[in-house]
Amino acid sequence: MGRAKSPTKGSPQSLTHRANHALTQLHSLLPSTSPSDEESPITIIRLSAPIISSASSDTPSAAARTSDISNTSLTPSGPTPSSLEADLLHYKELFSKLRFSYVEQVTKEKFIRAIVGDPPLIVTPQENAELEDSNKVAKAELKALKNEVADMVKDLEARGRELAKRYERVKTETVRLGELPARIEELEGEIARLREEQQVGEGSRAELNLPLAKTLQLVGEKKRQMQELDRQLEQLRNQAPRKRKEMERLQGEVAALEQKSANAMGAAKEAKRRKEDKGGRNGGVDELEARGRWYRGSEAVLRGVLGIQG
């Protein structure tokens, strides 16, 4: 038994197979999601849900706090990016106050223990100077770390925006890729229909189904015919001025003949009118007609005398 042929590259079957394969791989790369996740894609609102829920469960007073700006994110409509940003600023302020309170309480505790201790802890100016120097170094390191963290945050924000754009682009391309197999099938049906129409048309016109050699020969004949037609057309164009002048001359002659014909018609009508007028007065015989009869009689006598056959 022969092996089944795989779809050739560029054929409609190959395109459909590649589109289905790419769509399958794309779906396999996506994380497994629940039906509820499929309806609502990953967004910053969904990512903030665990933070809000944990903050509400860890701080019982948060639910009762009316001045907390995070209450705007607990509305029935759900959190929004603006409300999340406001929550972030609010928590930053809280952590800053908490740190200040912690440092204050720890300092007080150390100071009280140093006073009431036995023996009391005496701090010399030299130790204070050394502590200040170490604090300066620590502050410089902390500032450097803060700058590094700020740069990291900017980089992460830029990467986040780029990833968001790529995610939207991938989502759009995924939708288009899902529509591609159906579109390919539709185009395959259209191609099959056009091929059938072409076969029907080739049956009525045999020259459309000629081999290459005969087709080239037919093309050569058509080109020679076109060249002959071009030559005849050029000859006719060269003869056109002469024919135009001849036509103008003939039109002048026709106009002159028409003028003569009009004059002859006028003279004939005038002669007829005169004949009718004189005929009524002279018994119906015109002078010109009588003269013509005399000339014809004279001619007949002369021919008889001279023996001329008329």
PDB file of C-alpha atoms in Angstrom:
ATOM      1  CA  MET A   1       0.000   0.000   0.000  1.00  0.00           C
ATOM      2  CA  GLY A   2       1.298   3.500  -0.849  1.00  0.00           C
ATOM      3  CA  ARG A   3       2.001   6.080   1.810  1.00  0.00           C
ATOM      4  CA  ALA A   4      -0.521   8.890   2.242  1.00  0.00           C
ATOM      5  CA  LYS A   5       0.773  12.143   0.883  1.00  0.00           C
ATOM      6  CA  SER A   6       1.253  14.894   3.413  1.00  0.00           C
ATOM      7  CA  PRO A   7      -0.099  18.318   2.496  1.00  0.00           C
ATOM      8  CA  THR A   8       2.357  20.195   0.324  1.00  0.00           C
ATOM      9  CA  LYS A   9       3.718  23.510   1.518  1.00  0.00           C
ATOM     10  CA  GLY A  10       1.508  26.383   0.396  1.00  0.00           C
ATOM     11  CA  SER A  11      -1.534  24.216  -0.343  1.00  0.00           C
ATOM     12  CA  PRO A  12      -4.875  25.030   1.340  1.00  0.00           C
ATOM     13  CA  GLN A  13      -4.691  21.795   3.350  1.00  0.00           C
ATOM     14  CA  SER A  14      -1.228  22.766   4.586  1.00  0.00           C
ATOM     15  CA  LEU A  15      -2.424  26.233   5.595  1.00  0.00           C
ATOM     16  CA  THR A  16      -5.378  24.785   7.495  1.00  0.00           C
ATOM     17  CA  HIS A  17      -3.147  22.240   9.219  1.00  0.00           C
ATOM     18  CA  ARG A  18      -0.600  24.895  10.200  1.00  0.00           C
ATOM     19  CA  ALA A  19      -3.308  27.227  11.507  1.00  0.00           C
ATOM     20  CA  ASN A  20      -4.871  24.480  13.626  1.00  0.00           C
ATOM     21  CA  HIS A  21      -1.440  23.393  14.905  1.00  0.00           C
ATOM     22  CA  ALA A  22      -0.501  26.979  15.857  1.00  0.00           C
ATOM     23  CA  LEU A  23      -3.854  27.482  17.593  1.00  0.00           C
ATOM     24  CA  THR A  24      -3.401  24.232  19.553  1.00  0.00           C
ATOM     25  CA  GLN A  25       0.096  25.222  20.657  1.00  0.00           C
ATOM     26  CA  LEU A  26      -1.117  28.661  21.685  1.00  0.00           C
ATOM     27  CA  HIS A  27      -3.892  27.196  23.824  1.00  0.00           C
ATOM     28  CA  SER A  28      -1.430  24.743  25.372  1.00  0.00           C
ATOM     29  CA  LEU A  29       0.857  27.614  26.383  1.00  0.00           C
ATOM     30  CA  LEU A  30      -1.947  29.452  28.153  1.00  0.00           C
ATOM     31  CA  PRO A  31      -2.397  28.611  31.851  1.00  0.00           C
ATOM     32  CA  SER A  32      -5.344  26.430  32.815  1.00  0.00           C
ATOM     33  CA  THR A  33      -8.196  28.707  33.780  1.00  0.00           C
ATOM     34  CA  SER A  34     -11.588  28.149  35.227  1.00  0.00           C
ATOM     35  CA  PRO A  35     -14.746  29.095  33.324  1.00  0.00           C
ATOM     36  CA  SER A  36     -15.055  32.240  35.396  1.00  0.00           C
ATOM     37  CA  ASP A  37     -11.484  33.231  34.476  1.00  0.00           C
ATOM     38  CA  GLU A  38     -12.190  32.734  30.780  1.00  0.00           C
ATOM     39  CA  GLU A  39     -15.020  35.196  30.983  1.00  0.00           C
ATOM     40  CA  SER A  40     -12.855  37.806  32.785  1.00  0.00           C
ATOM     41  CA  PRO A  41      -9.233  37.919  31.519  1.00  0.00           C
ATOM     42  CA  ILE A  42      -6.268  38.807  33.720  1.00  0.00           C
ATOM     43  CA  THR A  43      -6.351  42.481  34.683  1.00  0.00           C
ATOM     44  CA  ILE A  44      -4.950  44.648  37.442  1.00  0.00           C
ATOM     45  CA  ILE A  45      -8.398  44.516  39.083  1.00  0.00           C
ATOM     46  CA  ARG A  46      -8.248  40.732  39.384  1.00  0.00           C
ATOM     47  CA  LEU A  47      -4.653  40.809  40.581  1.00  0.00           C
ATOM     48  CA  SER A  48      -5.625  43.210  43.363  1.00  0.00           C
ATOM     49  CA  ALA A  49      -8.404  40.973  44.691  1.00  0.00           C
ATOM     50  CA  PRO A  50      -6.139  38.855  46.976  1.00  0.00           C
ATOM     51  CA  ILE A  51      -4.544  41.994  48.450  1.00  0.00           C
ATOM     52  CA  ILE A  52      -7.891  43.559  49.249  1.00  0.00           C
ATOM     53  CA  SER A  53      -9.301  40.342  50.694  1.00  0.00           C
ATOM     54  CA  SER A  54      -6.189  39.706  52.830  1.00  0.00           C
ATOM     55  CA  ALA A  55      -6.116  43.306  54.046  1.00  0.00           C
ATOM     56  CA  SER A  56      -9.766  43.093  55.021  1.00  0.00           C
ATOM     57  CA  SER A  57      -9.270  39.768  56.867  1.00  0.00           C
ATOM     58  CA  ASP A  58      -6.003  40.785  58.649  1.00  0.00           C
ATOM     59  CA  THR A  59      -7.259  44.156  59.886  1.00  0.00           C
ATOM     60  CA  PRO A  60     -10.708  43.817  61.447  1.00  0.00           C
ATOM     61  CA  SER A  61     -10.847  47.551  62.015  1.00  0.00           C
ATOM     62  CA  ALA A  62     -10.490  48.176  58.287  1.00  0.00           C
ATOM     63  CA  ALA A  63     -14.127  47.294  57.713  1.00  0.00           C
ATOM     64  CA  ALA A  64     -15.243  49.735  60.380  1.00  0.00           C
ATOM     65  CA  ARG A  65     -12.891  52.509  59.270  1.00  0.00           C
ATOM     66  CA  THR A  66     -15.003  55.086  57.463  1.00  0.00           C
ATOM     67  CA  SER A  67     -12.194  57.436  56.557  1.00  0.00           C
ATOM     68  CA  ASP A  68     -10.166  54.700  54.809  1.00  0.00           C
ATOM     69  CA  ILE A  69      -9.942  55.454  51.113  1.00  0.00           C
ATOM     70  CA  SER A  70      -9.841  51.724  50.373  1.00  0.00           C
ATOM     71  CA  ASN A  71     -13.567  51.599  51.067  1.00  0.00           C
ATOM     72  CA  THR A  72     -14.083  52.974  47.550  1.00  0.00           C
ATOM     73  CA  SER A  73     -12.635  49.766  46.155  1.00  0.00           C
ATOM     74  CA  LEU A  74     -15.146  47.645  48.081  1.00  0.00           C
ATOM     75  CA  THR A  75     -18.158  49.033  46.312  1.00  0.00           C
ATOM     76  CA  PRO A  76     -20.456  46.612  44.498  1.00  0.00           C
ATOM     77  CA  SER A  77     -19.059  47.762  41.166  1.00  0.00           C
ATOM     78  CA  GLY A  78     -15.606  46.463  42.183  1.00  0.00           C
ATOM     79  CA  PRO A  79     -12.201  48.184  42.354  1.00  0.00           C
ATOM     80  CA  THR A  80     -10.919  50.443  39.644  1.00  0.00           C
ATOM     81  CA  PRO A  81      -7.346  51.419  38.698  1.00  0.00           C
ATOM     82  CA  SER A  82      -7.778  54.861  40.228  1.00  0.00           C
ATOM     83  CA  SER A  83      -9.077  53.424  43.493  1.00  0.00           C
ATOM     84  CA  LEU A  84      -6.179  50.947  43.597  1.00  0.00           C
ATOM     85  CA  GLU A  85      -3.686  53.771  43.132  1.00  0.00           C
ATOM     86  CA  ALA A  86      -5.357  55.703  45.940  1.00  0.00           C
ATOM     87  CA  ASP A  87      -5.181  52.596  48.173  1.00  0.00           C
ATOM     88  CA  LEU A  88      -1.472  52.265  47.424  1.00  0.00           C
ATOM     89  CA  LEU A  89      -0.795  55.869  48.443  1.00  0.00           C
ATOM     90  CA  HIS A  90      -2.871  55.377  51.573  1.00  0.00           C
ATOM     91  CA  TYR A  91      -0.966  52.252  52.639  1.00  0.00           C
ATOM     92  CA  LYS A  92       2.358  53.966  51.938  1.00  0.00           C
ATOM     93  CA  GLU A  93       1.378  56.712  54.348  1.00  0.00           C
ATOM     94  CA  LEU A  94       0.305  54.142  56.933  1.00  0.00           C
ATOM     95  CA  PHE A  95       3.589  52.249  56.671  1.00  0.00           C
ATOM     96  CA  SER A  96       5.550  55.493  56.962  1.00  0.00           C
ATOM     97  CA  LYS A  97       3.665  56.409  60.175  1.00  0.00           C
ATOM     98  CA  LEU A  98       4.086  52.869  61.486  1.00  0.00           C
ATOM     99  CA  ARG A  99       7.837  52.967  60.897  1.00  0.00           C
ATOM    100  CA  PHE A 100       8.119  56.323  62.643  1.00  0.00           C
ATOM    101  CA  SER A 101       6.134  54.988  65.608  1.00  0.00           C
ATOM    102  CA  TYR A 102       8.268  51.841  65.756  1.00  0.00           C
ATOM    103  CA  VAL A 103      11.532  53.798  65.758  1.00  0.00           C
ATOM    104  CA  GLU A 104      10.139  56.127  68.402  1.00  0.00           C
ATOM    105  CA  GLN A 105       9.027  53.276  70.678  1.00  0.00           C
ATOM    106  CA  VAL A 106      12.299  51.354  70.254  1.00  0.00           C
ATOM    107  CA  THR A 107      14.306  54.479  71.023  1.00  0.00           C
ATOM    108  CA  LYS A 108      12.281  55.163  74.154  1.00  0.00           C
ATOM    109  CA  GLU A 109      12.657  51.567  75.292  1.00  0.00           C
ATOM    110  CA  LYS A 110      16.443  51.626  74.854  1.00  0.00           C
ATOM    111  CA  PHE A 111      16.686  54.956  76.618  1.00  0.00           C
ATOM    112  CA  ILE A 112      14.631  53.750  79.638  1.00  0.00           C
ATOM    113  CA  ARG A 113      16.614  50.500  79.885  1.00  0.00           C
ATOM    114  CA  ALA A 114      19.855  52.437  79.716  1.00  0.00           C
ATOM    115  CA  ILE A 115      18.735  54.656  82.603  1.00  0.00           C
ATOM    116  CA  VAL A 116      17.232  52.038  84.906  1.00  0.00           C
ATOM    117  CA  GLY A 117      19.804  49.372  84.131  1.00  0.00           C
ATOM    118  CA  ASP A 118      22.324  48.179  86.727  1.00  0.00           C
ATOM    119  CA  PRO A 119      24.856  49.446  86.078  1.00  0.00           C
ATOM    120  CA  PRO A 120      23.398  52.227  83.896  1.00  0.00           C
ATOM    121  CA  LEU A 121      24.550  52.340  80.268  1.00  0.00           C
ATOM    122  CA  ILE A 122      26.745  55.367  79.740  1.00  0.00           C
ATOM    123  CA  VAL A 123      27.279  56.460  76.141  1.00  0.00           C
ATOM    124  CA  THR A 124      30.403  58.455  75.455  1.00  0.00           C
ATOM    125  CA  PRO A 125      30.723  61.185  72.812  1.00  0.00           C
ATOM    126  CA  GLN A 126      33.164  58.978  70.946  1.00  0.00           C
ATOM    127  CA  GLU A 127      30.528  56.262  70.640  1.00  0.00           C
ATOM    128  CA  ASN A 128      27.969  58.837  69.440  1.00  0.00           C
ATOM    129  CA  ALA A 129      30.394  60.051  66.769  1.00  0.00           C
ATOM    130  CA  GLU A 130      31.084  56.489  65.644  1.00  0.00           C
ATOM    131  CA  LEU A 131      27.342  55.809  65.574  1.00  0.00           C
ATOM    132  CA  GLU A 132      26.767  58.946  63.520  1.00  0.00           C
ATOM    133  CA  ASP A 133      29.443  57.873  61.051  1.00  0.00           C
ATOM    134  CA  SER A 134      27.925  54.428  60.744  1.00  0.00           C
ATOM    135  CA  ASN A 135      24.493  56.020  60.322  1.00  0.00           C
ATOM    136  CA  LYS A 136      25.838  58.189  57.506  1.00  0.00           C
ATOM    137  CA  VAL A 137      27.215  55.153  55.744  1.00  0.00           C
ATOM    138  CA  ALA A 138      23.965  53.266  56.292  1.00  0.00           C
ATOM    139  CA  LYS A 139      21.958  56.233  55.009  1.00  0.00           C
ATOM    140  CA  ALA A 140      24.123  56.441  51.899  1.00  0.00           C
ATOM    141  CA  GLU A 141      23.652  52.721  51.284  1.00  0.00           C
ATOM    142  CA  LEU A 142      19.924  53.090  51.913  1.00  0.00           C
ATOM    143  CA  LYS A 143      19.695  55.986  49.445  1.00  0.00           C
ATOM    144  CA  ALA A 144      21.569  53.956  46.855  1.00  0.00           C
ATOM    145  CA  LEU A 145      19.238  51.028  47.441  1.00  0.00           C
ATOM    146  CA  LYS A 146      16.218  53.346  47.144  1.00  0.00           C
ATOM    147  CA  ASN A 147      17.499  54.683  43.836  1.00  0.00           C
ATOM    148  CA  GLU A 148      18.096  51.148  42.652  1.00  0.00           C
ATOM    149  CA  VAL A 149      14.593  50.155  43.720  1.00  0.00           C
ATOM    150  CA  ALA A 150      13.139  53.224  41.945  1.00  0.00           C
ATOM    151  CA  ASP A 151      14.990  52.260  38.767  1.00  0.00           C
ATOM    152  CA  MET A 152      13.743  48.704  39.121  1.00  0.00           C
ATOM    153  CA  VAL A 153      10.188  49.969  39.577  1.00  0.00           C
ATOM    154  CA  LYS A 154      10.461  52.132  36.438  1.00  0.00           C
ATOM    155  CA  ASP A 155      11.856  49.189  34.517  1.00  0.00           C
ATOM    156  CA  LEU A 156       9.088  46.923  35.786  1.00  0.00           C
ATOM    157  CA  GLU A 157       6.456  49.503  34.873  1.00  0.00           C
ATOM    158  CA  ALA A 158       7.877  49.798  31.342  1.00  0.00           C
ATOM    159  CA  ARG A 159       7.996  46.030  31.019  1.00  0.00           C
ATOM    160  CA  GLY A 160       4.456  45.807  32.377  1.00  0.00           C
ATOM    161  CA  ARG A 161       3.182  48.235  29.754  1.00  0.00           C
ATOM    162  CA  GLU A 162       5.040  46.376  27.021  1.00  0.00           C
ATOM    163  CA  LEU A 163       3.694  43.048  28.248  1.00  0.00           C
ATOM    164  CA  ALA A 164       0.179  44.503  28.351  1.00  0.00           C
ATOM    165  CA  LYS A 165       0.521  45.620  24.730  1.00  0.00           C
ATOM    166  CA  ARG A 166       1.912  42.231  23.743  1.00  0.00           C
ATOM    167  CA  TYR A 167      -0.917  40.508  25.619  1.00  0.00           C
ATOM    168  CA  GLU A 168      -3.537  42.544  23.773  1.00  0.00           C
ATOM    169  CA  ARG A 169      -1.777  41.857  20.462  1.00  0.00           C
ATOM    170  CA  VAL A 170      -1.565  38.130  21.202  1.00  0.00           C
ATOM    171  CA  LYS A 171      -5.223  38.080  22.205  1.00  0.00           C
ATOM    172  CA  THR A 172      -6.220  39.798  18.961  1.00  0.00           C
ATOM    173  CA  GLU A 173      -4.040  37.483  16.898  1.00  0.00           C
ATOM    174  CA  THR A 174      -5.512  34.493  18.746  1.00  0.00           C
ATOM    175  CA  VAL A 175      -9.014  35.550  17.746  1.00  0.00           C
ATOM    176  CA  ARG A 176      -7.896  36.018  14.139  1.00  0.00           C
ATOM    177  CA  LEU A 177      -6.101  32.676  14.207  1.00  0.00           C
ATOM    178  CA  GLY A 178      -9.257  30.998  15.479  1.00  0.00           C
ATOM    179  CA  GLU A 179     -11.195  32.456  12.543  1.00  0.00           C
ATOM    180  CA  LEU A 180      -8.501  31.459  10.034  1.00  0.00           C
ATOM    181  CA  PRO A 181      -9.489  27.762   9.500  1.00  0.00           C
ATOM    182  CA  ALA A 182     -13.086  28.678   8.669  1.00  0.00           C
ATOM    183  CA  ARG A 183     -11.854  31.402   6.337  1.00  0.00           C
ATOM    184  CA  ILE A 184      -9.472  28.952   4.626  1.00  0.00           C
ATOM    185  CA  GLU A 185     -12.313  26.465   4.103  1.00  0.00           C
ATOM    186  CA  GLU A 186     -14.442  29.222   2.622  1.00  0.00           C
ATOM    187  CA  LEU A 187     -11.639  30.213   0.248  1.00  0.00           C
ATOM    188  CA  GLU A 188     -11.128  26.564  -0.714  1.00  0.00           C
ATOM    189  CA  GLY A 189     -14.797  26.320  -1.684  1.00  0.00           C
ATOM    190  CA  GLU A 190     -14.488  29.530  -3.685  1.00  0.00           C
ATOM    191  CA  ILE A 191     -11.393  28.187  -5.479  1.00  0.00           C
ATOM    192  CA  ALA A 192     -13.199  24.919  -6.303  1.00  0.00           C
ATOM    193  CA  ARG A 193     -16.166  26.869  -7.693  1.00  0.00           C
ATOM    194  CA  LEU A 194     -13.905  29.056  -9.838  1.00  0.00           C
ATOM    195  CA  ARG A 195     -12.086  25.985 -11.167  1.00  0.00           C
ATOM    196  CA  GLU A 196     -15.388  24.406 -12.171  1.00  0.00           C
ATOM    197  CA  GLU A 197     -16.412  27.597 -13.942  1.00  0.00           C
ATOM    198  CA  GLN A 198     -13.032  27.693 -15.673  1.00  0.00           C
ATOM    199  CA  GLN A 199     -13.417  24.112 -16.885  1.00  0.00           C
ATOM    200  CA  VAL A 200     -16.884  24.891 -18.241  1.00  0.00           C
ATOM    201  CA  GLY A 201     -15.521  27.949 -20.032  1.00  0.00           C
ATOM    202  CA  GLU A 202     -12.592  25.998 -21.489  1.00  0.00           C
ATOM    203  CA  GLY A 203     -15.048  23.502 -23.015  1.00  0.00           C
ATOM    204  CA  SER A 204     -16.662  26.279 -25.100  1.00  0.00           C
ATOM    205  CA  ARG A 205     -13.334  27.902 -26.079  1.00  0.00           C
ATOM    206  CA  ALA A 206     -10.747  25.338 -27.139  1.00  0.00           C
ATOM    207  CA  GLU A 207      -7.948  27.906 -27.471  1.00  0.00           C
ATOM    208  CA  LEU A 208      -7.918  28.363 -23.700  1.00  0.00           C
ATOM    209  CA  ASN A 209      -6.820  24.755 -23.238  1.00  0.00           C
ATOM    210  CA  LEU A 210      -3.950  24.652 -25.765  1.00  0.00           C
ATOM    211  CA  PRO A 211      -0.444  23.450 -24.858  1.00  0.00           C
ATOM    212  CA  LEU A 212       2.349  25.949 -24.444  1.00  0.00           C
ATOM    213  CA  ALA A 213       3.843  25.593 -27.939  1.00  0.00           C
ATOM    214  CA  LYS A 214       0.512  26.078 -29.719  1.00  0.00           C
ATOM    215  CA  THR A 215      -0.383  28.904 -27.364  1.00  0.00           C
ATOM    216  CA  LEU A 216       2.855  30.721 -28.235  1.00  0.00           C
ATOM    217  CA  GLN A 217       2.187  30.101 -31.934  1.00  0.00           C
ATOM    218  CA  LEU A 218      -1.330  31.516 -31.582  1.00  0.00           C
ATOM    219  CA  VAL A 219       0.065  34.522 -29.732  1.00  0.00           C
ATOM    220  CA  GLY A 220       2.570  35.082 -32.563  1.00  0.00           C
ATOM    221  CA  GLU A 221      -0.218  34.985 -35.164  1.00  0.00           C
ATOM    222  CA  LYS A 222      -2.287  37.449 -33.172  1.00  0.00           C
ATOM    223  CA  LYS A 223       0.711  39.753 -32.890  1.00  0.00           C
ATOM    224  CA  ARG A 224       1.287  39.591 -36.673  1.00  0.00           C
ATOM    225  CA  GLN A 225      -2.384  40.391 -37.258  1.00  0.00           C
ATOM    226  CA  MET A 226      -2.104  43.327 -34.906  1.00  0.00           C
ATOM    227  CA  GLN A 227       0.994  44.569 -36.726  1.00  0.00           C
ATOM    228  CA  GLU A 228      -0.825  44.301 -40.089  1.00  0.00           C
ATOM    229  CA  LEU A 229      -3.784  46.197 -38.674  1.00  0.00           C
ATOM    230  CA  ASP A 230      -1.428  48.846 -37.327  1.00  0.00           C
ATOM    231  CA  ARG A 231       0.192  49.171 -40.783  1.00  0.00           C
ATOM    232  CA  GLN A 232      -3.181  49.528 -42.494  1.00  0.00           C
ATOM    233  CA  LEU A 233      -4.255  52.044 -39.905  1.00  0.00           C
ATOM    234  CA  GLU A 234      -1.084  54.073 -40.504  1.00  0.00           C
ATOM    235  CA  GLN A 235      -1.736  54.037 -44.272  1.00  0.00           C
ATOM    236  CA  LEU A 236      -5.279  55.223 -43.744  1.00  0.00           C
ATOM    237  CA  ARG A 237      -4.015  57.986 -41.478  1.00  0.00           C
ATOM    238  CA  ASN A 238      -1.575  59.116 -44.200  1.00  0.00           C
ATOM    239  CA  GLN A 239      -4.364  59.071 -46.817  1.00  0.00           C
ATOM    240  CA  ALA A 240      -6.758  60.973 -44.604  1.00  0.00           C
ATOM    241  CA  PRO A 241      -5.532  64.544 -45.512  1.00  0.00           C
ATOM    242  CA  ARG A 242      -5.695  63.836 -49.265  1.00  0.00           C
ATOM    243  CA  LYS A 243      -9.124  62.234 -48.934  1.00  0.00           C
ATOM    244  CA  ARG A 244     -10.255  65.188 -46.878  1.00  0.00           C
ATOM    245  CA  LYS A 245      -9.160  67.646 -49.588  1.00  0.00           C
ATOM    246  CA  GLU A 246     -10.823  65.529 -52.291  1.00  0.00           C
ATOM    247  CA  MET A 247     -14.002  65.443 -50.236  1.00  0.00           C
ATOM    248  CA  GLU A 248     -13.938  69.236 -49.926  1.00  0.00           C
ATOM    249  CA  ARG A 249     -13.458  69.563 -53.719  1.00  0.00           C
ATOM    250  CA  LEU A 250     -16.350  67.175 -54.401  1.00  0.00           C
ATOM    251  CA  GLN A 251     -18.507  69.061 -51.936  1.00  0.00           C
ATOM    252  CA  GLY A 252     -17.768  72.278 -53.919  1.00  0.00           C
ATOM    253  CA  GLU A 253     -18.685  70.567 -57.183  1.00  0.00           C
ATOM    254  CA  VAL A 254     -21.846  69.145 -55.669  1.00  0.00           C
ATOM    255  CA  ALA A 255     -22.784  72.605 -54.432  1.00  0.00           C
ATOM    256  CA  ALA A 256     -22.237  74.055 -57.930  1.00  0.00           C
ATOM    257  CA  LEU A 257     -24.279  71.256 -59.530  1.00  0.00           C
ATOM    258  CA  GLU A 258     -27.017  71.785 -56.977  1.00  0.00           C
ATOM    259  CA  GLN A 259     -27.011  75.467 -57.868  1.00  0.00           C
ATOM    260  CA  LYS A 260     -27.226  74.648 -61.604  1.00  0.00           C
ATOM    261  CA  SER A 261     -29.964  72.145 -60.930  1.00  0.00           C
ATOM    262  CA  ALA A 262     -31.886  74.739 -58.995  1.00  0.00           C
ATOM    263  CA  ASN A 263     -31.448  77.247 -61.848  1.00  0.00           C
ATOM    264  CA  ALA A 264     -32.532  74.621 -64.424  1.00  0.00           C
ATOM    265  CA  MET A 265     -35.557  73.751 -62.370  1.00  0.00           C
ATOM    266  CA  GLY A 266     -36.429  77.413 -62.128  1.00  0.00           C
ATOM    267  CA  ALA A 267     -36.011  77.869 -65.894  1.00  0.00           C
ATOM    268  CA  ALA A 268     -38.106  74.753 -66.594  1.00  0.00           C
ATOM    269  CA  LYS A 269     -40.857  76.009 -64.347  1.00  0.00           C
ATOM    270  CA  GLU A 270     -40.716  79.434 -66.045  1.00  0.00           C
ATOM    271  CA  ALA A 271     -40.831  77.831 -69.523  1.00  0.00           C
ATOM    272  CA  LYS A 272     -43.749  75.667 -68.509  1.00  0.00           C
ATOM    273  CA  ARG A 273     -45.570  78.657 -67.145  1.00  0.00           C
ATOM    274  CA  ARG A 274     -44.933  80.665 -70.337  1.00  0.00           C
ATOM    275  CA  LYS A 275     -46.050  77.719 -72.467  1.00  0.00           C
ATOM    276  CA  GLU A 276     -49.240  77.439 -70.536  1.00  0.00           C
ATOM    277  CA  ASP A 277     -49.876  81.189 -70.831  1.00  0.00           C
ATOM    278  CA  LYS A 278     -49.201  81.357 -74.604  1.00  0.00           C
ATOM    279  CA  GLY A 279     -50.908  78.082 -75.293  1.00  0.00           C
ATOM    280  CA  GLY A 280     -54.101  79.431 -73.872  1.00  0.00           C
ATOM    281  CA  ARG A 281     -53.892  82.456 -76.168  1.00  0.00           C
ATOM    282  CA  ASN A 282     -52.601  80.742 -79.422  1.00  0.00           C
ATOM    283  CA  GLY A 283     -54.663  77.623 -79.491  1.00  0.00           C
ATOM    284  CA  GLY A 284     -52.402  75.664 -77.258  1.00  0.00           C
ATOM    285  CA  VAL A 285     -49.192  75.879 -79.463  1.00  0.00           C
ATOM    286  CA  ASP A 286     -46.147  77.695 -78.132  1.00  0.00           C
ATOM    287  CA  GLU A 287     -43.834  79.662 -80.438  1.00  0.00           C
ATOM    288  CA  LEU A 288     -40.852  77.655 -79.315  1.00  0.00           C
ATOM    289  CA  GLU A 289     -42.709  74.414 -79.913  1.00  0.00           C
ATOM    290  CA  ALA A 290     -43.791  75.527 -83.393  1.00  0.00           C
ATOM    291  CA  ARG A 291     -40.244  76.515 -84.216  1.00  0.00           C
ATOM    292  CA  GLY A 292     -39.062  73.143 -82.977  1.00  0.00           C
ATOM    293  CA  ARG A 293     -41.549  71.339 -85.184  1.00  0.00           C
ATOM    294  CA  TRP A 294     -40.386  73.323 -88.205  1.00  0.00           C
ATOM    295  CA  TYR A 295     -36.746  72.504 -87.477  1.00  0.00           C
ATOM    296  CA  ARG A 296     -37.549  68.811 -87.117  1.00  0.00           C
ATOM    297  CA  GLY A 297     -39.536  68.831 -90.413  1.00  0.00           C
ATOM    298  CA  SER A 298     -36.688  70.615 -92.189  1.00  0.00           C
ATOM    299  CA  GLU A 299     -34.245  68.101 -90.849  1.00  0.00           C
ATOM    300  CA  ALA A 300     -36.376  65.194 -92.106  1.00  0.00           C
ATOM    301  CA  VAL A 301     -36.591  66.749 -95.628  1.00  0.00           C
ATOM    302  CA  LEU A 302     -32.822  67.305 -95.785  1.00  0.00           C
ATOM    303  CA  ARG A 303     -32.121  63.734 -94.660  1.00  0.00           C
ATOM    304  CA  GLY A 304     -34.460  62.388 -97.348  1.00  0.00           C
ATOM    305  CA  VAL A 305     -32.875  64.532-100.068  1.00  0.00           C
ATOM    306  CA  LEU A 306     -29.318  63.647 -99.033  1.00  0.00           C
ATOM    307  CA  GLY A 307     -30.102  59.981 -98.331  1.00  0.00           C
ATOM    308  CA  ILE A 308     -28.896  60.098 -94.770  1.00  0.00           C
ATOM    309  CA  GLN A 309     -30.178  57.383 -92.502  1.00  0.00           C
ATOM    310  CA  GLY A 310     -31.229  58.928 -89.159  1.00  0.00           C
TER     311      GLY A 310
END
